[in-house]
Tab-separated table of C-alpha atoms in Angstrom:
chain	number	residue	atom	x	y	z
A	2	MET	CA	123.043	111.300	91.683
A	3	SER	CA	125.268	109.097	89.566
A	4	ALA	CA	126.032	109.884	85.928
A	5	SER	CA	123.923	106.923	84.758
A	6	GLN	CA	120.945	108.058	86.869
A	7	PHE	CA	121.301	111.598	85.528
A	8	SER	CA	121.384	110.274	81.974
A	9	SER	CA	118.326	108.087	82.545
A	10	ALA	CA	116.276	110.914	84.069
A	11	GLU	CA	117.254	113.277	81.269
A	12	THR	CA	116.360	110.689	78.627
A	13	VAL	CA	112.906	110.065	80.103
A	14	LEU	CA	112.254	113.810	80.316
A	15	GLU	CA	113.346	114.217	76.711
A	16	ALA	CA	110.884	111.491	75.728
A	17	LEU	CA	108.048	112.949	77.823
A	18	PHE	CA	108.315	116.330	76.126
A	19	TYR	CA	108.724	114.894	72.620
A	20	PRO	CA	105.026	115.277	71.623
A	21	ILE	CA	105.216	118.930	72.671
A	22	ALA	CA	108.532	119.577	70.938
A	23	SER	CA	107.294	117.864	67.759
A	24	GLY	CA	104.105	119.926	67.648
A	25	ALA	CA	101.714	117.036	68.312
A	26	LEU	CA	100.610	118.669	71.578
A	27	PRO	CA	100.720	122.406	72.326
A	28	LEU	CA	101.508	123.736	75.766
A	29	PRO	CA	98.403	125.375	77.268
A	30	ASP	CA	98.167	129.138	76.984
A	31	ASP	CA	96.976	129.462	80.585
A	32	ARG	CA	100.136	127.719	81.904
A	33	ARG	CA	98.000	125.478	84.108
A	34	VAL	CA	100.354	122.488	84.091
A	35	LEU	CA	100.742	119.847	86.804
A	36	PHE	CA	103.663	117.404	86.761
A	37	LEU	CA	103.035	114.270	88.854
A	38	ARG	CA	106.160	112.450	90.089
A	39	ALA	CA	108.203	115.183	88.503
A	40	ARG	CA	111.953	114.915	87.962
A	41	ASP	CA	114.339	117.801	87.603
A	42	GLY	CA	116.438	118.006	84.478
A	43	PHE	CA	117.613	120.187	81.624
A	44	ARG	CA	114.561	119.485	79.452
A	45	LEU	CA	112.123	120.409	82.223
A	46	ARG	CA	114.012	123.615	82.971
A	47	GLU	CA	113.920	124.450	79.276
A	48	MET	CA	110.201	123.741	78.793
A	49	ALA	CA	108.597	124.807	82.071
A	50	GLN	CA	106.844	128.125	82.514
A	51	ALA	CA	105.873	130.165	85.546
A	52	GLY	CA	102.899	128.647	87.343
A	53	TRP	CA	103.719	124.980	86.739
A	54	VAL	CA	103.245	122.756	89.804
A	55	CYS	CA	105.542	119.780	90.420
A	56	GLU	CA	104.521	116.937	92.731
A	57	GLN	CA	107.222	114.592	94.031
A	58	SER	CA	107.003	112.456	97.175
A	59	PHE	CA	110.660	111.322	97.225
A	60	ARG	CA	112.544	113.950	99.213
A	61	PRO	CA	115.863	114.015	97.286
A	62	PHE	CA	114.012	114.517	93.991
A	63	ALA	CA	111.680	117.102	95.550
A	64	ASP	CA	114.693	119.001	96.873
A	65	GLN	CA	116.315	118.977	93.427
A	66	LEU	CA	113.163	120.470	91.914
A	67	ALA	CA	112.990	123.144	94.600
A	68	ARG	CA	116.649	124.048	94.104
A	69	SER	CA	115.914	124.582	90.419
A	70	GLY	CA	113.177	127.041	91.327
A	71	PHE	CA	110.082	124.918	90.687
A	72	GLN	CA	106.921	125.135	92.764
A	73	VAL	CA	106.741	121.776	94.555
A	74	GLY	CA	103.417	120.833	96.088
A	75	ASP	CA	100.417	118.534	96.119
A	76	PRO	CA	97.306	120.245	94.728
A	77	ALA	CA	93.836	119.532	96.058
A	78	ARG	CA	91.950	116.818	94.206
A	79	GLN	CA	89.346	119.241	92.877
A	80	GLU	CA	91.939	121.463	91.171
A	81	ARG	CA	91.878	121.243	87.386
A	82	PHE	CA	94.848	121.654	85.036
A	83	SER	CA	95.021	122.135	81.282
A	84	MET	CA	97.855	119.608	81.100
A	85	THR	CA	98.967	116.949	83.570
A	86	LEU	CA	102.333	115.342	82.946
A	87	VAL	CA	103.022	111.956	84.545
A	88	LEU	CA	106.082	109.797	85.169
A	89	PRO	CA	104.384	106.816	86.837
A	90	PRO	CA	106.167	104.725	89.490
A	91	ARG	CA	107.009	101.108	88.723
A	92	GLN	CA	104.674	99.399	91.214
A	93	ARG	CA	101.405	98.898	89.327
A	94	ASN	CA	98.909	99.590	92.117
A	95	GLU	CA	100.700	102.821	92.948
A	96	ALA	CA	101.003	103.721	89.259
A	97	ARG	CA	97.273	103.225	88.753
A	98	ALA	CA	96.568	105.516	91.697
A	99	VAL	CA	98.802	108.180	90.118
A	100	LEU	CA	97.006	107.805	86.760
A	101	ALA	CA	93.669	108.168	88.562
A	102	ARG	CA	94.896	111.413	90.144
A	103	ALA	CA	96.052	112.666	86.750
A	104	VAL	CA	92.678	111.940	85.160
A	105	GLU	CA	90.864	113.654	88.043
A	106	HIS	CA	93.023	116.764	87.698
A	107	ALA	CA	92.525	116.897	83.910
A	108	ARG	CA	88.839	115.884	83.754
A	109	ASP	CA	86.938	118.004	81.210
A	110	ALA	CA	89.755	120.536	81.197
A	111	GLY	CA	92.877	119.196	79.578
A	112	VAL	CA	95.205	116.421	78.576
A	113	VAL	CA	97.056	113.732	80.507
A	114	LEU	CA	100.526	113.105	79.032
A	115	VAL	CA	102.431	110.048	80.290
A	116	CYS	CA	105.878	108.602	79.631
A	117	VAL	CA	107.068	105.128	80.689
A	118	PRO	CA	110.313	103.375	79.686
A	119	ASN	CA	109.622	100.292	77.585
A	120	ALA	CA	111.407	98.065	80.115
A	121	GLU	CA	109.208	99.287	82.986
A	122	GLY	CA	105.734	98.275	81.849
A	123	ALA	CA	104.988	100.887	79.202
A	124	LYS	CA	102.382	98.813	77.347
A	125	SER	CA	100.531	97.971	80.548
A	126	ALA	CA	100.515	101.604	81.636
A	127	GLN	CA	99.135	102.721	78.285
A	128	SER	CA	96.434	100.068	78.511
A	129	ASP	CA	95.585	101.237	82.031
A	130	LEU	CA	95.108	104.852	80.953
A	131	GLU	CA	92.963	103.753	77.999
A	132	GLN	CA	90.750	101.633	80.254
A	133	LEU	CA	90.313	104.506	82.654
A	134	ALA	CA	89.956	107.527	80.395
A	135	GLY	CA	89.147	106.371	76.890
A	136	PRO	CA	91.135	106.553	73.628
A	137	VAL	CA	94.808	107.452	73.752
A	138	ALA	CA	97.362	108.568	71.202
A	139	SER	CA	100.916	107.313	71.476
A	140	VAL	CA	104.431	107.555	70.103
A	141	SER	CA	107.735	105.830	70.894
A	142	LYS	CA	110.996	107.667	71.487
A	143	HIS	CA	114.231	107.036	73.398
A	144	LYS	CA	113.136	103.489	74.360
A	145	CYS	CA	110.041	104.937	75.995
A	146	ARG	CA	106.354	104.936	75.180
A	147	ILE	CA	104.682	108.343	75.375
A	148	PHE	CA	100.887	108.416	75.372
A	149	TRP	CA	98.131	110.881	76.121
A	150	ALA	CA	94.392	111.189	76.573
A	151	ARG	CA	91.813	113.939	77.009
A	152	PRO	CA	89.604	112.715	79.867
A	153	VAL	CA	85.967	113.767	79.740
A	154	THR	CA	83.396	112.652	82.265
A	155	GLU	CA	81.326	110.565	79.832
A	156	ARG	CA	84.339	108.416	78.875
A	157	ILE	CA	85.814	107.928	82.354
A	158	ASP	CA	85.171	104.593	84.051
A	159	ALA	CA	83.955	106.050	87.348
A	160	ALA	CA	84.091	102.776	89.277
A	161	MET	CA	87.651	102.147	88.114
A	162	LEU	CA	88.634	105.710	88.997
A	163	ARG	CA	87.366	105.234	92.562
A	164	ALA	CA	88.992	101.816	92.914
A	165	TRP	CA	92.375	102.961	91.633
A	166	SER	CA	92.270	106.100	93.782
A	167	ASP	CA	91.517	103.940	96.816
A	168	ASP	CA	94.587	101.823	96.011
A	169	ASP	CA	96.715	104.616	97.448
A	170	GLU	CA	94.968	104.529	100.819
A	171	VAL	CA	96.865	103.420	103.908
A	172	ARG	CA	95.866	99.875	104.846
A	173	ARG	CA	97.162	96.966	106.889
A	174	ASN	CA	99.426	94.514	105.075
A	175	ALA	CA	99.496	90.749	105.503
A	176	ALA	CA	101.703	91.069	108.585
A	177	GLY	CA	99.288	93.498	110.274
A	178	TYR	CA	101.299	96.700	109.757
A	179	TRP	CA	99.961	99.894	108.235
A	180	SER	CA	101.379	100.348	104.733
A	181	ARG	CA	100.435	101.251	101.174
A	182	PRO	CA	101.399	100.046	97.662
A	183	GLY	CA	104.755	101.172	96.333
A	184	LEU	CA	106.584	101.409	99.644
A	185	PHE	CA	109.570	99.114	100.144
A	186	ALA	CA	108.256	95.613	101.005
A	187	TRP	CA	104.865	97.259	101.405
A	188	ASP	CA	102.835	94.054	101.640
A	189	ARG	CA	105.024	92.088	104.069
A	190	VAL	CA	107.843	92.238	106.596
A	191	ASP	CA	111.142	92.442	104.727
A	192	LEU	CA	113.394	89.462	105.544
A	193	ALA	CA	116.476	91.629	106.074
A	194	SER	CA	114.654	93.948	108.462
A	195	ALA	CA	113.297	90.962	110.383
A	196	LEU	CA	116.818	89.527	110.678
A	197	LEU	CA	118.133	92.836	112.018
A	198	ALA	CA	115.252	93.152	114.470
A	199	GLY	CA	115.870	89.633	115.731
A	200	SER	CA	119.575	90.385	116.227
A	201	LEU	CA	119.186	93.536	118.344
A	202	PRO	CA	120.231	93.033	121.973
A	203	GLY	CA	117.740	93.984	124.648
A	204	ASP	CA	120.265	96.186	126.484
A	205	LEU	CA	120.219	98.938	123.861
A	206	ARG	CA	119.106	102.158	125.488
A	207	GLY	CA	118.864	105.921	125.127
A	208	ARG	CA	117.919	108.030	122.132
A	209	PHE	CA	117.352	105.995	118.960
A	210	ALA	CA	117.082	106.803	115.266
A	211	ASP	CA	115.811	104.573	112.471
A	212	ILE	CA	117.205	105.820	109.143
A	213	GLY	CA	115.438	104.741	105.982
A	214	ALA	CA	112.531	103.722	108.212
A	215	GLY	CA	109.942	102.859	105.557
A	216	TYR	CA	106.590	102.156	107.195
A	217	GLY	CA	108.319	101.843	110.566
A	218	TYR	CA	108.708	98.110	111.137
A	219	LEU	CA	112.205	98.311	112.680
A	220	SER	CA	111.168	101.102	115.016
A	221	THR	CA	108.187	99.123	116.282
A	222	GLN	CA	110.541	96.252	117.078
A	223	VAL	CA	112.949	98.562	118.913
A	224	LEU	CA	110.060	99.810	121.054
A	225	ALA	CA	108.860	96.278	121.754
A	226	GLN	CA	112.271	94.737	122.502
A	227	CYS	CA	114.396	97.461	124.117
A	228	ALA	CA	113.079	98.562	127.500
A	229	GLY	CA	115.752	101.252	127.734
A	230	VAL	CA	114.608	103.232	124.694
A	231	GLU	CA	113.959	106.851	125.723
A	232	SER	CA	112.909	108.258	122.351
A	233	ILE	CA	113.068	107.316	118.692
A	234	ASP	CA	113.183	109.403	115.523
A	235	LEU	CA	112.280	107.864	112.176
A	236	TYR	CA	113.843	109.274	108.996
A	237	GLU	CA	112.264	108.390	105.660
A	238	ALA	CA	112.696	109.981	102.219
A	239	GLU	CA	109.377	108.736	100.793
A	240	ALA	CA	106.538	110.966	101.990
A	241	ARG	CA	103.945	108.269	101.336
A	242	ALA	CA	105.504	106.208	104.159
A	243	ILE	CA	105.092	108.906	106.819
A	244	GLU	CA	101.451	108.259	107.741
A	245	PRO	CA	101.818	104.442	107.899
A	246	ALA	CA	104.917	104.847	110.080
A	247	ARG	CA	103.089	107.173	112.469
A	248	ARG	CA	100.176	104.761	112.763
A	249	ASN	CA	102.452	101.777	113.392
A	250	MET	CA	104.330	103.663	116.081
A	251	ALA	CA	101.092	104.739	117.762
A	252	ASP	CA	99.789	101.161	117.726
A	253	THR	CA	103.011	99.854	119.285
A	254	VAL	CA	103.099	102.515	121.994
A	255	GLN	CA	99.487	101.712	122.858
A	256	ALA	CA	100.219	97.980	122.996
A	257	MET	CA	103.222	98.597	125.274
A	258	GLY	CA	101.210	100.672	127.686
A	259	ARG	CA	103.916	103.315	128.096
A	260	THR	CA	104.712	106.521	126.294
A	261	VAL	CA	107.921	106.762	124.274
A	262	PRO	CA	108.388	110.042	122.384
A	263	SER	CA	108.825	109.558	118.660
A	264	GLU	CA	108.826	111.682	115.530
A	265	VAL	CA	108.731	110.752	111.852
A	266	PHE	CA	110.714	113.016	109.529
A	267	TRP	CA	110.319	113.331	105.754
A	268	HIS	CA	114.031	113.665	105.251
A	269	ASP	CA	116.969	112.865	102.984
A	270	VAL	CA	119.362	110.992	105.281
A	271	THR	CA	122.326	111.622	102.986
A	272	VAL	CA	122.381	115.319	103.987
A	273	GLY	CA	122.701	114.422	107.689
A	274	LEU	CA	120.368	113.869	110.636
A	275	LYS	CA	118.588	116.379	112.844
A	276	GLY	CA	119.812	115.155	116.240
A	277	ARG	CA	122.384	113.189	118.238
A	278	TYR	CA	121.698	109.584	119.128
A	279	ASP	CA	122.876	106.721	121.324
A	280	VAL	CA	121.734	104.042	118.871
A	281	ILE	CA	120.979	104.133	115.148
A	282	VAL	CA	119.428	101.198	113.291
A	283	SER	CA	119.070	100.891	109.539
A	284	ASN	CA	118.192	98.683	106.625
A	285	PRO	CA	119.554	101.202	104.114
A	286	PRO	CA	118.402	101.351	100.498
A	287	PHE	CA	120.959	100.261	97.958
A	288	HIS	CA	119.202	100.867	94.657
A	289	GLN	CA	117.017	103.319	92.781
A	290	GLY	CA	114.927	101.822	90.027
A	291	ARG	CA	116.719	98.841	88.540
A	292	GLU	CA	120.206	100.056	89.346
A	293	ASP	CA	122.254	98.902	92.339
A	294	LEU	CA	123.632	101.968	94.057
A	295	PRO	CA	125.830	100.975	97.027
A	296	SER	CA	126.825	104.616	97.455
A	297	LEU	CA	123.423	105.162	99.080
A	298	GLY	CA	124.264	102.691	101.825
A	299	ARG	CA	127.686	104.262	102.269
A	300	ALA	CA	126.042	107.673	102.630
A	301	PHE	CA	123.809	106.239	105.359
A	302	ILE	CA	126.905	104.963	107.200
A	303	HIS	CA	128.509	108.415	107.061
A	304	ALA	CA	125.291	110.044	108.293
A	305	ALA	CA	125.065	107.592	111.195
A	306	ALA	CA	128.700	108.152	112.201
A	307	GLN	CA	128.160	111.919	112.247
A	308	ALA	CA	124.987	111.690	114.360
A	309	LEU	CA	126.080	109.181	117.031
A	310	VAL	CA	127.418	110.182	120.433
A	311	PRO	CA	131.022	109.029	121.093
A	312	GLU	CA	129.961	105.691	122.620
A	313	GLY	CA	127.003	105.252	120.279
A	314	ARG	CA	126.163	102.049	118.435
A	315	PHE	CA	125.155	101.580	114.805
A	316	TRP	CA	123.275	98.446	113.761
A	317	MET	CA	122.639	97.782	110.091
A	318	VAL	CA	121.645	94.970	107.756
A	319	ALA	CA	122.638	94.602	104.113
A	320	ASN	CA	122.820	92.102	101.282
A	321	ARG	CA	125.931	89.974	101.704
A	322	HIS	CA	127.472	91.105	98.421
A	323	LEU	CA	127.431	94.819	99.250
A	324	PRO	CA	130.924	96.103	100.194
A	325	TYR	CA	130.149	98.197	103.272
A	326	GLU	CA	132.876	96.869	105.569
A	327	ALA	CA	135.532	99.293	104.304
A	328	THR	CA	133.285	102.312	104.888
A	329	LEU	CA	132.341	101.070	108.353
A	330	ALA	CA	136.031	100.560	109.223
A	331	GLU	CA	136.783	104.063	107.971
A	332	ARG	CA	134.127	105.688	110.189
A	333	PHE	CA	134.120	103.438	113.302
A	334	ASN	CA	136.752	102.008	115.659
A	335	ASP	CA	135.026	98.664	116.213
A	336	VAL	CA	133.079	96.782	113.557
A	337	ARG	CA	131.775	93.231	113.732
A	338	THR	CA	129.503	91.008	111.697
A	339	VAL	CA	126.878	89.690	114.088
A	340	VAL	CA	125.118	87.189	111.837
A	341	THR	CA	125.096	86.102	108.204
A	342	GLN	CA	121.921	84.399	107.069
A	343	GLU	CA	119.687	83.989	104.007
A	344	GLY	CA	121.892	86.225	101.875
A	345	PHE	CA	122.044	89.056	104.416
A	346	LYS	CA	124.530	90.252	107.002
A	347	VAL	CA	123.875	92.145	110.238
A	348	MET	CA	126.725	94.383	111.428
A	349	GLU	CA	127.347	96.439	114.535
A	350	ALA	CA	129.729	99.405	114.645
A	351	ARG	CA	130.907	101.382	117.681
A	352	GLY	CA	133.202	104.315	118.350
A	353	ALA	CA	132.311	106.725	115.550
A	354	ARG	CA	135.209	108.711	114.156
A	355	ALA	CA	134.895	112.361	113.236
């Protein structure tokens, strides 16, 4: 994590806990606290007590929480908590689904406490919670809006609760692929991924990996276009993408009429891959939140180089402005730009160096 990301996460945590630190909200005596989309940080480690449950679907953040000793899990919907803390995601449909979960977990039992940076839709999020659960109290701190409600059954908009909960269900997007709100390019086929898929030669063969697989679009194209594929592993850090990816792979295998072994891993690619591969394809992430973070793409290149067999091939796509060529040249003997189009570049690298 970069210094700026660390600072941002710490600032949001400081804001989230401000109503508790200021005395406006007491921590529950029974220690029944759930933290949805939790982030690790000094303030959480200072405030948390034994028994708190942290939910986080993004593997690197979940791993950070686990390393700090927190219980990381996803409680059953019927479980009730005296306090539910929430750091909603930016995508509004997904955020509404998270707020619906928070209200369900706190119904008639506790408080929902939410923090959203002002630049990431704080007013809309506060309005959403008020529509769903009734009156809210709020305060501003550290360029964030912090707001809370005490959901009781009589005040909850039951139809809205069901609708927003359903917004997190896996469904087909406009292109016919299984997906869900909040995933990368969740409602369409990403242009960069489509360009990479269209650039892959049909003679690729052997054991494949798709790193940063999302809902699995690239892997479905590998299966459809490369007759020599023997198996394919999908690596994705966002747990909410795992089920859509599995469904898309199953649909493609069925349409092909032949069985190709595949597995979808909830995994942080930057710590390395689980196997050795003949071909790795990737449309690597290059940002978290609003911040460009080319180091993520560079970490994907290093992971690919470590996991390829000596004659293996790495195919990736990236925005034209991202400076990946130097890292590719450092880790591979042969690097070429295959196509540059619509602001993207597709590159192939061979001969991974140790």
